[in-house]
Short mmCIF file of C-alpha atoms in Angstrom, two decimals:
data_model
loop_
_atom_site.label_atom_id
_atom_site.label_comp_id
_atom_site.label_asym_id
_atom_site.label_seq_id
_atom_site.Cartn_x
_atom_site.Cartn_y
_atom_site.Cartn_z
CA UNK A 1 23.22 -22.82 -51.95
CA UNK A 2 22.95 -21.43 -48.34
CA UNK A 3 22.09 -18.18 -49.65
CA UNK A 4 18.89 -19.72 -51.58
CA UNK A 5 17.95 -21.49 -48.40
CA UNK A 6 18.02 -18.30 -46.40
CA UNK A 7 16.07 -16.56 -48.93
CA UNK A 8 13.55 -19.30 -48.94
CA UNK A 9 13.11 -19.18 -45.15
CA UNK A 10 13.02 -15.34 -45.31
CA UNK A 11 10.07 -15.68 -47.78
CA UNK A 12 8.35 -18.31 -45.48
CA UNK A 13 8.65 -15.92 -42.54
CA UNK A 14 7.28 -12.98 -44.68
CA UNK A 15 4.30 -15.16 -45.59
CA UNK A 16 3.76 -16.18 -41.97
CA UNK A 17 3.69 -12.74 -40.65
CA UNK A 18 1.01 -11.83 -43.38
CA UNK A 19 -1.06 -14.96 -42.62
CA UNK A 20 -0.89 -14.06 -38.81
CA UNK A 21 -1.87 -10.49 -39.48
CA UNK A 22 -4.86 -11.46 -41.53
CA UNK A 23 -5.97 -13.82 -38.85
CA UNK A 24 -5.88 -11.01 -36.34
CA UNK A 25 -8.17 -9.17 -38.77
CA UNK A 26 -10.68 -11.84 -38.90
CA UNK A 27 -10.79 -12.09 -35.12
CA UNK A 28 -11.23 -8.34 -34.76
CA UNK A 29 -13.94 -8.38 -37.37
CA UNK A 30 -15.84 -11.28 -35.77
CA UNK A 31 -15.63 -9.70 -32.26
CA UNK A 32 -17.01 -6.50 -33.97
CA UNK A 33 -19.92 -8.29 -35.65
CA UNK A 34 -20.65 -10.22 -32.45
CA UNK A 35 -20.95 -6.89 -30.56
CA UNK A 36 -23.41 -5.59 -33.19
CA UNK A 37 -25.40 -8.68 -33.18
CA UNK A 38 -25.51 -8.64 -29.50
CA UNK A 39 -26.87 -4.91 -29.51
CA UNK A 40 -29.67 -5.73 -32.02
CA UNK A 41 -30.80 -8.64 -29.85
CA UNK A 42 -30.39 -6.87 -26.48
CA UNK A 43 -32.57 -3.85 -27.39
CA UNK A 44 -35.50 -6.25 -27.21
CA UNK A 45 -34.69 -6.97 -23.54
CA UNK A 46 -34.95 -3.32 -22.98
CA UNK A 47 -38.13 -2.61 -24.64
CA UNK A 48 -40.44 -5.75 -23.74
CA UNK A 49 -40.73 -5.89 -19.93
CA UNK A 50 -42.53 -2.48 -19.28
CA UNK A 51 -45.06 -3.65 -21.72
CA UNK A 52 -46.51 -6.70 -19.98
CA UNK A 53 -47.00 -4.75 -16.62
CA UNK A 54 -50.44 -4.86 -15.41
CA UNK A 55 -51.48 -7.83 -17.21
CA UNK A 56 -52.30 -11.27 -15.82
CA UNK A 57 -49.58 -13.89 -15.66
CA UNK A 58 -51.20 -16.22 -18.30
CA UNK A 59 -51.13 -13.06 -20.88
CA UNK A 60 -47.55 -12.13 -20.24
CA UNK A 61 -45.83 -14.84 -22.62
CA UNK A 62 -48.41 -14.35 -25.35
CA UNK A 63 -47.66 -10.61 -25.37
CA UNK A 64 -43.84 -11.03 -25.27
CA UNK A 65 -44.26 -13.44 -28.15
CA UNK A 66 -46.31 -11.09 -30.26
CA UNK A 67 -43.74 -8.36 -29.55
CA UNK A 68 -40.74 -10.70 -30.54
CA UNK A 69 -42.57 -11.76 -33.82
CA UNK A 70 -43.19 -7.85 -34.64
CA UNK A 71 -39.60 -7.28 -33.87
CA UNK A 72 -38.17 -10.01 -36.16
CA UNK A 73 -40.58 -8.98 -39.00
CA UNK A 74 -39.33 -5.27 -38.55
CA UNK A 75 -35.63 -6.25 -38.63
CA UNK A 76 -35.89 -8.88 -41.48
CA UNK A 77 -38.40 -7.13 -43.78
CA UNK A 78 -37.78 -3.50 -43.27
CA UNK A 79 -34.60 -2.52 -41.47
CA UNK A 80 -32.13 -5.15 -42.90
CA UNK A 81 -32.94 -4.44 -46.59
CA UNK A 82 -32.94 -0.64 -45.98
CA UNK A 83 -29.69 -0.66 -44.02
CA UNK A 84 -27.90 -2.71 -46.90
CA UNK A 85 -29.30 -0.40 -49.52
CA UNK A 86 -28.33 2.69 -47.65
CA UNK A 87 -24.83 1.34 -46.97
CA UNK A 88 -24.41 0.49 -50.79
CA UNK A 89 -26.19 3.48 -52.49
CA UNK A 90 -26.40 6.39 -49.96
CA UNK A 91 -23.85 6.11 -47.08
CA UNK A 92 -24.03 9.84 -46.45
CA UNK A 93 -27.67 9.45 -45.56
CA UNK A 94 -26.94 7.40 -42.30
CA UNK A 95 -25.74 10.20 -40.05
CA UNK A 96 -28.80 12.36 -40.72
CA UNK A 97 -31.14 9.45 -40.20
CA UNK A 98 -29.44 8.70 -37.04
CA UNK A 99 -29.89 12.26 -35.88
CA UNK A 100 -33.60 12.05 -36.56
CA UNK A 101 -34.02 8.97 -34.67
CA UNK A 102 -32.16 10.19 -31.88
CA UNK A 103 -34.26 13.37 -31.81
CA UNK A 104 -37.47 11.11 -31.95
CA UNK A 105 -36.21 9.13 -28.88
CA UNK A 106 -35.20 12.24 -26.93
CA UNK A 107 -38.45 13.89 -27.58
CA UNK A 108 -40.30 10.73 -26.41
CA UNK A 109 -38.09 10.51 -23.17
CA UNK A 110 -38.55 14.22 -22.51
CA UNK A 111 -42.32 13.86 -22.99
CA UNK A 112 -42.53 11.10 -20.48
CA UNK A 113 -40.66 12.92 -17.80
CA UNK A 114 -42.71 16.06 -18.46
CA UNK A 115 -45.92 14.15 -17.98
CA UNK A 116 -44.69 12.69 -14.79
CA UNK A 117 -43.45 16.09 -13.38
CA UNK A 118 -46.45 18.24 -14.64
CA UNK A 119 -49.64 16.34 -14.64
CA UNK A 120 -51.97 17.95 -17.19
CA UNK A 121 -55.68 18.39 -17.05
CA UNK A 122 -57.99 16.98 -19.54
CA UNK A 123 -58.27 18.66 -22.75
CA UNK A 124 -61.27 21.00 -22.81
CA UNK A 125 -62.27 20.07 -26.55
CA UNK A 126 -62.31 16.18 -25.87
CA UNK A 127 -65.52 14.63 -25.08
CA UNK A 128 -65.00 13.30 -21.46
CA UNK A 129 -68.39 11.67 -21.22
CA UNK A 130 -66.98 8.48 -22.54
CA UNK A 131 -65.03 6.53 -19.94
CA UNK A 132 -61.58 5.10 -20.92
CA UNK A 133 -61.68 1.56 -22.38
CA UNK A 134 -61.12 -1.12 -19.90
CA UNK A 135 -61.08 -3.83 -22.69
CA UNK A 136 -58.09 -5.78 -21.96
CA UNK A 137 -57.80 -7.16 -25.74
CA UNK A 138 -57.69 -3.51 -26.99
CA UNK A 139 -55.36 -2.43 -24.24
CA UNK A 140 -53.09 -5.47 -25.15
CA UNK A 141 -53.19 -4.38 -28.75
CA UNK A 142 -52.23 -0.97 -27.93
CA UNK A 143 -49.31 -2.06 -25.84
CA UNK A 144 -47.92 -4.51 -28.44
CA UNK A 145 -48.25 -1.80 -31.19
CA UNK A 146 -46.42 0.54 -29.02
CA UNK A 147 -43.70 -1.94 -28.07
CA UNK A 148 -43.16 -2.81 -31.68
CA UNK A 149 -42.92 0.82 -32.83
CA UNK A 150 -40.26 1.59 -30.11
CA UNK A 151 -38.35 -1.40 -31.05
CA UNK A 152 -38.41 -0.47 -34.58
CA UNK A 153 -36.83 2.88 -33.84
CA UNK A 154 -34.23 1.38 -31.31
CA UNK A 155 -33.32 -1.48 -33.66
CA UNK A 156 -33.08 1.07 -36.59
CA UNK A 157 -30.53 3.23 -34.51
CA UNK A 158 -28.42 0.18 -33.48
CA UNK A 159 -28.28 -1.33 -36.87
CA UNK A 160 -27.21 2.18 -38.33
CA UNK A 161 -24.51 2.50 -35.73
#
């Protein structure tokens, strides 16, 4: 009789160990998912502030709102379905896409540094008789489009990682 009780207690101990191990796995996976979700949200904080410099204070929040709407649209309508499809049907394509995105971001950064260090003259073939636009609405539209494009690339990189 005592051997049956010891075997039962041994089985209970073994089941407890398995349950504890799976709880550790759940915690680890939740922490990993939280870190990835934070990365997707934090990239917006890196993109948005520099795009509102130079505008009046009453235009800053509407510009940030438009950038946020574009970012959410990109993530929900384009990036998430594409990431799920790639993960399911072509996981081998993720690494080359990450490399292409990294090359694009490196090119953009190098171009900005080069423009700061080596200011270039006007292109000779361009018509310089037309002054650059000072239309605030057009400038705002261009900045929002640029911010949404940059956010799209950064979000794609973070989601792929």
